[in-house]
XYZ file of C-alpha atoms in Angstrom:
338
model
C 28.931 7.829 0.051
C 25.423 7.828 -1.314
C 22.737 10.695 -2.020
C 18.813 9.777 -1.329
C 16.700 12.399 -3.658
C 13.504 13.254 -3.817
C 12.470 12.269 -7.347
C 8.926 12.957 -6.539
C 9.697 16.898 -5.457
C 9.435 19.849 -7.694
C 7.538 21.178 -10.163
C 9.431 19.455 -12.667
C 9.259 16.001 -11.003
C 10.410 13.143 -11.548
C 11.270 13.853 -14.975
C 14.033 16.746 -14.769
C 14.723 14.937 -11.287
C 15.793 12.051 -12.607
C 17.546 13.251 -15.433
C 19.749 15.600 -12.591
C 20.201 12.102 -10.590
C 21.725 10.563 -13.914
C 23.973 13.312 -14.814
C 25.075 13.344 -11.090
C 25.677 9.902 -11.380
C 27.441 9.333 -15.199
C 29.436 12.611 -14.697
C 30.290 13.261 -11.004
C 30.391 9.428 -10.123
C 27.872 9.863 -7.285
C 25.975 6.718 -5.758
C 22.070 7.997 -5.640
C 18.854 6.677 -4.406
C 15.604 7.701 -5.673
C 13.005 8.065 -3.533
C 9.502 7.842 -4.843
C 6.897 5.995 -7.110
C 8.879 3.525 -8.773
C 6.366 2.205 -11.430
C 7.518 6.094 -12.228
C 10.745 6.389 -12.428
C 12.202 2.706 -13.277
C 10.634 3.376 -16.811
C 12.739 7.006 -16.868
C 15.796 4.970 -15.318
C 15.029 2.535 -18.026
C 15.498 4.548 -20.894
C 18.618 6.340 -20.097
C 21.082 3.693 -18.199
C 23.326 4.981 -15.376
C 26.963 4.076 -15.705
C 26.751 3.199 -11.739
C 24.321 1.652 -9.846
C 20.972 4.074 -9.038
C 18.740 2.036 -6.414
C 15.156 3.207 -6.347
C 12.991 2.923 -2.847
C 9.268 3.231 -3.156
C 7.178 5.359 -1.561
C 3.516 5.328 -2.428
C 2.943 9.034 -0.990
C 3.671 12.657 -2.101
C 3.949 15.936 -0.426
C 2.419 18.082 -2.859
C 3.674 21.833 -3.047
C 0.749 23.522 -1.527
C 0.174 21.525 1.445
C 0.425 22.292 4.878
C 3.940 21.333 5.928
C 3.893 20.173 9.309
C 0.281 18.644 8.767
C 1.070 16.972 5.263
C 4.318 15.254 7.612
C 2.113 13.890 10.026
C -0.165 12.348 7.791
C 1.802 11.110 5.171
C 4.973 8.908 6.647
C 5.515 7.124 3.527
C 5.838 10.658 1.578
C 9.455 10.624 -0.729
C 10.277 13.669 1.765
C 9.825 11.920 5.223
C 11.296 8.495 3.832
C 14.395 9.912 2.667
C 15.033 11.527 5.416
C 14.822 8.490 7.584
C 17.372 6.771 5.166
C 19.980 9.777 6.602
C 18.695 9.156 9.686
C 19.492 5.425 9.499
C 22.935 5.916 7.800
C 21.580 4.165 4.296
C 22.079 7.230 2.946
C 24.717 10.427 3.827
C 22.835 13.397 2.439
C 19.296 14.191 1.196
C 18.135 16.876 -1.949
C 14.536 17.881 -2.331
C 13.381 20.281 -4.891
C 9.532 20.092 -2.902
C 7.491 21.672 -0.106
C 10.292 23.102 1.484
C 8.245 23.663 4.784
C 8.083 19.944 4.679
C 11.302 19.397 4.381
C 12.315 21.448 7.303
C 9.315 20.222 9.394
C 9.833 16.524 8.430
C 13.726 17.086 9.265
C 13.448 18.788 12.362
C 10.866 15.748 13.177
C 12.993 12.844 11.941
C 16.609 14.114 12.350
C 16.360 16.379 15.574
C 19.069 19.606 15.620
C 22.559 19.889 16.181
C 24.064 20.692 19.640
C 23.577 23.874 20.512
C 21.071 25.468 17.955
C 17.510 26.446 18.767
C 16.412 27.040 15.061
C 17.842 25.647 11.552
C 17.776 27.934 8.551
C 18.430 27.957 4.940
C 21.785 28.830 3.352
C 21.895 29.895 -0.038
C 24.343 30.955 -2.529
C 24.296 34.166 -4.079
C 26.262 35.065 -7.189
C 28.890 38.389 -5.993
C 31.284 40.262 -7.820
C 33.682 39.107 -5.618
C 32.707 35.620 -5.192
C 29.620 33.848 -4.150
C 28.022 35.189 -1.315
C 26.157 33.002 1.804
C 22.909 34.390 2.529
C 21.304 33.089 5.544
C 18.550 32.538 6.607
C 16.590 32.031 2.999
C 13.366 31.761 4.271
C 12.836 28.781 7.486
C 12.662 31.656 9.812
C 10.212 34.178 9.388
C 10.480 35.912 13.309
C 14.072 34.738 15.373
C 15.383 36.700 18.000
C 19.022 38.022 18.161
C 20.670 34.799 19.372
C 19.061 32.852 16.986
C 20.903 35.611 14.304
C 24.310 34.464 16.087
C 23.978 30.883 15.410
C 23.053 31.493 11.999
C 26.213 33.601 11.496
C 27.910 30.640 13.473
C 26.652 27.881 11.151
C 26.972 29.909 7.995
C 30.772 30.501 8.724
C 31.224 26.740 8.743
C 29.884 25.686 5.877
C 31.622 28.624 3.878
C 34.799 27.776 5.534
C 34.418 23.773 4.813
C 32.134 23.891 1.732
C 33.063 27.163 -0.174
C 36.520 26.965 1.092
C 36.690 30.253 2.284
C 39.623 30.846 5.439
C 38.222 32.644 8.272
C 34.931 33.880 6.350
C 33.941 37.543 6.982
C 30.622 38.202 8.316
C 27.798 40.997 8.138
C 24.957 41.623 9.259
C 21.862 42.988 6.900
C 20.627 46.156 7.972
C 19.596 49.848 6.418
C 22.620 51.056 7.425
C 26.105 50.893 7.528
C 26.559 52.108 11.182
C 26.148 50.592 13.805
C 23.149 52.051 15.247
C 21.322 51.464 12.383
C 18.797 48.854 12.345
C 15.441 47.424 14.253
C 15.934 45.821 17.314
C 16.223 42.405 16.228
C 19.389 43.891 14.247
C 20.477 45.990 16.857
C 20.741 43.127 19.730
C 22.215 41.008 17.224
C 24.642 43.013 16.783
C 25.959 43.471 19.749
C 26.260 39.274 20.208
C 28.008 39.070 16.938
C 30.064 42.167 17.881
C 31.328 40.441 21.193
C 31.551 36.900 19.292
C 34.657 35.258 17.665
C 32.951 35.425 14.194
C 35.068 37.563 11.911
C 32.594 40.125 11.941
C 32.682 42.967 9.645
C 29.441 45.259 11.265
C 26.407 45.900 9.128
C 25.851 45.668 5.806
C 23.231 47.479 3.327
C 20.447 45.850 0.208
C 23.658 47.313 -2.231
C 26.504 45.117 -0.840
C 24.202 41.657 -1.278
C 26.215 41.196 -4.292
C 29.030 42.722 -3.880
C 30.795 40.411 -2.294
C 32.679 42.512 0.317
C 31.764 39.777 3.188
C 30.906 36.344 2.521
C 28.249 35.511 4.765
C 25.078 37.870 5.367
C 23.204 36.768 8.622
C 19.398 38.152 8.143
C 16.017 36.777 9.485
C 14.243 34.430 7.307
C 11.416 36.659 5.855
C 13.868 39.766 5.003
C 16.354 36.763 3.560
C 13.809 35.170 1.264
C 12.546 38.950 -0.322
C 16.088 39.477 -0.659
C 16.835 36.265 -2.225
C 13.871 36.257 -4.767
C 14.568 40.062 -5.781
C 18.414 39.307 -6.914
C 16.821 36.179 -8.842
C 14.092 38.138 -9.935
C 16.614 40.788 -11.368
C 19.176 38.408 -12.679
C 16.484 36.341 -15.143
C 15.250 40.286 -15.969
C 18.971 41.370 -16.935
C 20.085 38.899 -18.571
C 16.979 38.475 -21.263
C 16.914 42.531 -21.442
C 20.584 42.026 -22.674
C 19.737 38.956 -24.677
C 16.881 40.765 -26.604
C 18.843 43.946 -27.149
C 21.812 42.285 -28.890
C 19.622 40.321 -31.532
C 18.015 43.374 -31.832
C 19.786 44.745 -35.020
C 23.002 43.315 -37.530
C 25.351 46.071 -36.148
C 24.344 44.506 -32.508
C 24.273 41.040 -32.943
C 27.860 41.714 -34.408
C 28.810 42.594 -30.913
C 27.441 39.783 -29.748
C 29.272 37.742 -31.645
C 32.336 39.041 -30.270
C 31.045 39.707 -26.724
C 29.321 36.186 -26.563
C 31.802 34.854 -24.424
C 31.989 37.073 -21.604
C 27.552 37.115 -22.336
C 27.754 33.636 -21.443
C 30.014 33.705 -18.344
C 27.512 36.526 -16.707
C 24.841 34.249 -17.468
C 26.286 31.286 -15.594
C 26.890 33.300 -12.710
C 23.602 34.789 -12.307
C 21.798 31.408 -13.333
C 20.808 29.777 -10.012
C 21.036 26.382 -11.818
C 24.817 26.395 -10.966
C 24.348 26.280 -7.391
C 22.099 23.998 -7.060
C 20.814 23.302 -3.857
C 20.517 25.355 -0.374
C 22.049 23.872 3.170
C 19.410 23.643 5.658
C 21.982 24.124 8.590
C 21.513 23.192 11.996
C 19.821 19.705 11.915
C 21.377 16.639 12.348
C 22.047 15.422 8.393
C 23.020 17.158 5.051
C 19.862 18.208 3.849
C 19.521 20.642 0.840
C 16.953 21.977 -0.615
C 16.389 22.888 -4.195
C 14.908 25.520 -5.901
C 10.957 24.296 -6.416
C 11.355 24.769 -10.818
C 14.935 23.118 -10.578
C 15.634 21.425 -14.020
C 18.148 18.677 -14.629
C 21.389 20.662 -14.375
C 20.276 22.235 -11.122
C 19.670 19.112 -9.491
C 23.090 17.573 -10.370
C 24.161 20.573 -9.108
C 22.566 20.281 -6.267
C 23.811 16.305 -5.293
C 27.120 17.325 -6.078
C 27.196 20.390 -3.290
C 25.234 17.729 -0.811
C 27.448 15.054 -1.700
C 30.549 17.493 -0.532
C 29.109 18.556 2.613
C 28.474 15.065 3.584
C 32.256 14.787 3.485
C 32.737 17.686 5.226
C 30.900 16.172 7.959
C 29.197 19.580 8.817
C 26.268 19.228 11.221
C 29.080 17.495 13.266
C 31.083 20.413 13.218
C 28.230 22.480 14.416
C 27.053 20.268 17.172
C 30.863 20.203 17.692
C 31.934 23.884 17.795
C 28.738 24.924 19.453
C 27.546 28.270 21.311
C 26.170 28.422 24.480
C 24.086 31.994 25.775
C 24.010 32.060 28.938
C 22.361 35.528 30.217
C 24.543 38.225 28.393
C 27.802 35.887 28.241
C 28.660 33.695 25.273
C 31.259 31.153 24.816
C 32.223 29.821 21.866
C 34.959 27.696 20.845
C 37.334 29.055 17.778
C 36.853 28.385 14.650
């Protein structure tokens, strides 16, 4: 089972890119492919041998970070983001990571891979550290306006992958709203609810900004623009909490005392809020394991980041999707158990 990356995506590319593809490689015993420039990254290859085999295809294009996404897919075919995903496409390769234009990615996969059975729009599942556990938020960002149905098949594709990925038995569901009850809400919320309501999710109801991180449910359906403000706020607050801690105990001797004793439980908090340790984000609903990495990703979060791709590829789980399918048809919906 092989990985294709794109060493040519991210803002630390190809250097912390490559460096994640080795680790994933020496320490996970992943097979990888680099996609990209290779009079770029043979010479990084070069200088720190793989104990397996890394195989490098060239692509003379890039898909820079501020281009237009479904334009810069278009024009540039031989792009690291639009060749990769051909290699899935083509069965060379079983899962793809990008750290780039993330519009890209989604536009180039919708273009080159199709959907899955059953799903009008994909979206972006990502992780998010909970006191509980870690917590699916969905969608991240690839969906700015959806209706209610498309709300349903997020739920429906997030409950998969946390069942078959995070290993989580019948995975409860909410719905983000500004209210518990259930006529809280806008009415995208409010006619979503009512389809996840009479759906064979595990639904729990709705679900408020506080209980993100809780942990009380494990997957949060929201539309894409509400998702990604959520999603940058907790990492936004996280990088803020940690440092304010950091700087207050090596503030004084009595504190940084404490923090000799406390540093162990310091550094667990810090690896859970670190999104490094995660990795990569499942765009679900298209027809190949495509993840898609935080655009400053360093080494460890790309390894990360293979190693979570590399395990949904076994999981098979765009199969189970196109598989387990739902079908709307007026106010009725069927949908196979889980």
């Amino acid at each position: 089972m092989r990985v294709a990356v794109d060493a040519m995506g991210g803002d630390k590319a190809p250097d912390e890119i490559v460096e994640g593809a080795l680790r994933a490689s020496n320490e996970l015993g992943i097979d990888i492919i680099l996609v990209g420039k290779e009079d770029v990254i043979a010479p990084l290859l070069s200088s720190k041998p793989s104990q397996r085999h890394i195989e490098i295809i060239h692509t003379p294009e890039i898909i820079a970070m501020d281009e237009h996404p479904a334009t810069a897919v278009r024009k540039k075919k031989d792009s690291s983001i639009v060749r990769g995903l051909e290699l899935l496409k083509e069965g060379k390769a079983d899962a793809f990571v990008s750290a780039g234009n993330s519009g890209a990615v989604m536009a180039a996969s919708l273009f080159v891979l199709g959907r899955c059975t059953g799903i009008d729009r994909p979206a972006i599942g990502t992780i998010i550290p909970g006191k509980e556990g870690p917590v699916l938020l969905i969608d991240a960002g690839a969906n700015v306006d959806p209706e209610p149905v498309h709300l349903l098949q997020f739920a429906f594709m997030g409950s998969i992958y946390a069942r078959e990925v995070m290993r989580i038995g019948n995975p409860k569901v909410g719905l983000l709203s500004n209210g518990e009850e259930e006529t809280k809400g806008n009415k995208l919320t409010l006619q979503a609810h009512k389809l996840l309501k009479g759906s064979n999710l595990n639904f729990q109801g709705n679900v408020e900004g506080r209980d993100v991180t809780k942990g009380t449910v494990h997957v949060i359906v929201t539309d894409g623009f509400t998702g990604n403000v959520v999603l940058k706020t907790v990492e936004g607050v996280a990088e803020d909490l940690v440092s304010i801690i950091r700087e207050e105990i090596t503030s004084g001797i009595l504190n940084k005392v404490g923090a000799l004793i406390l540093q162990g439980a310091f550094r667990k908090v810090a690896q859970k809020l670190d999104y490094a340790e995660y990795g990569g984000a499942p765009l679900l609903g298209v027809r190949g394991n495509v993840f898609i990495a935080h655009g400053r990703s360093n080494a460890k979060a790309i390894k990360n980041a293979i190693r979570l791709a590399h395990e949904a590829a076994s999981h098979r789980i765009p199969k189970l999707i196109s598989d387990n399918n739902i079908i709307v048809t007026g106010k009725e919906i069927f949908q196979q158990d889980l």
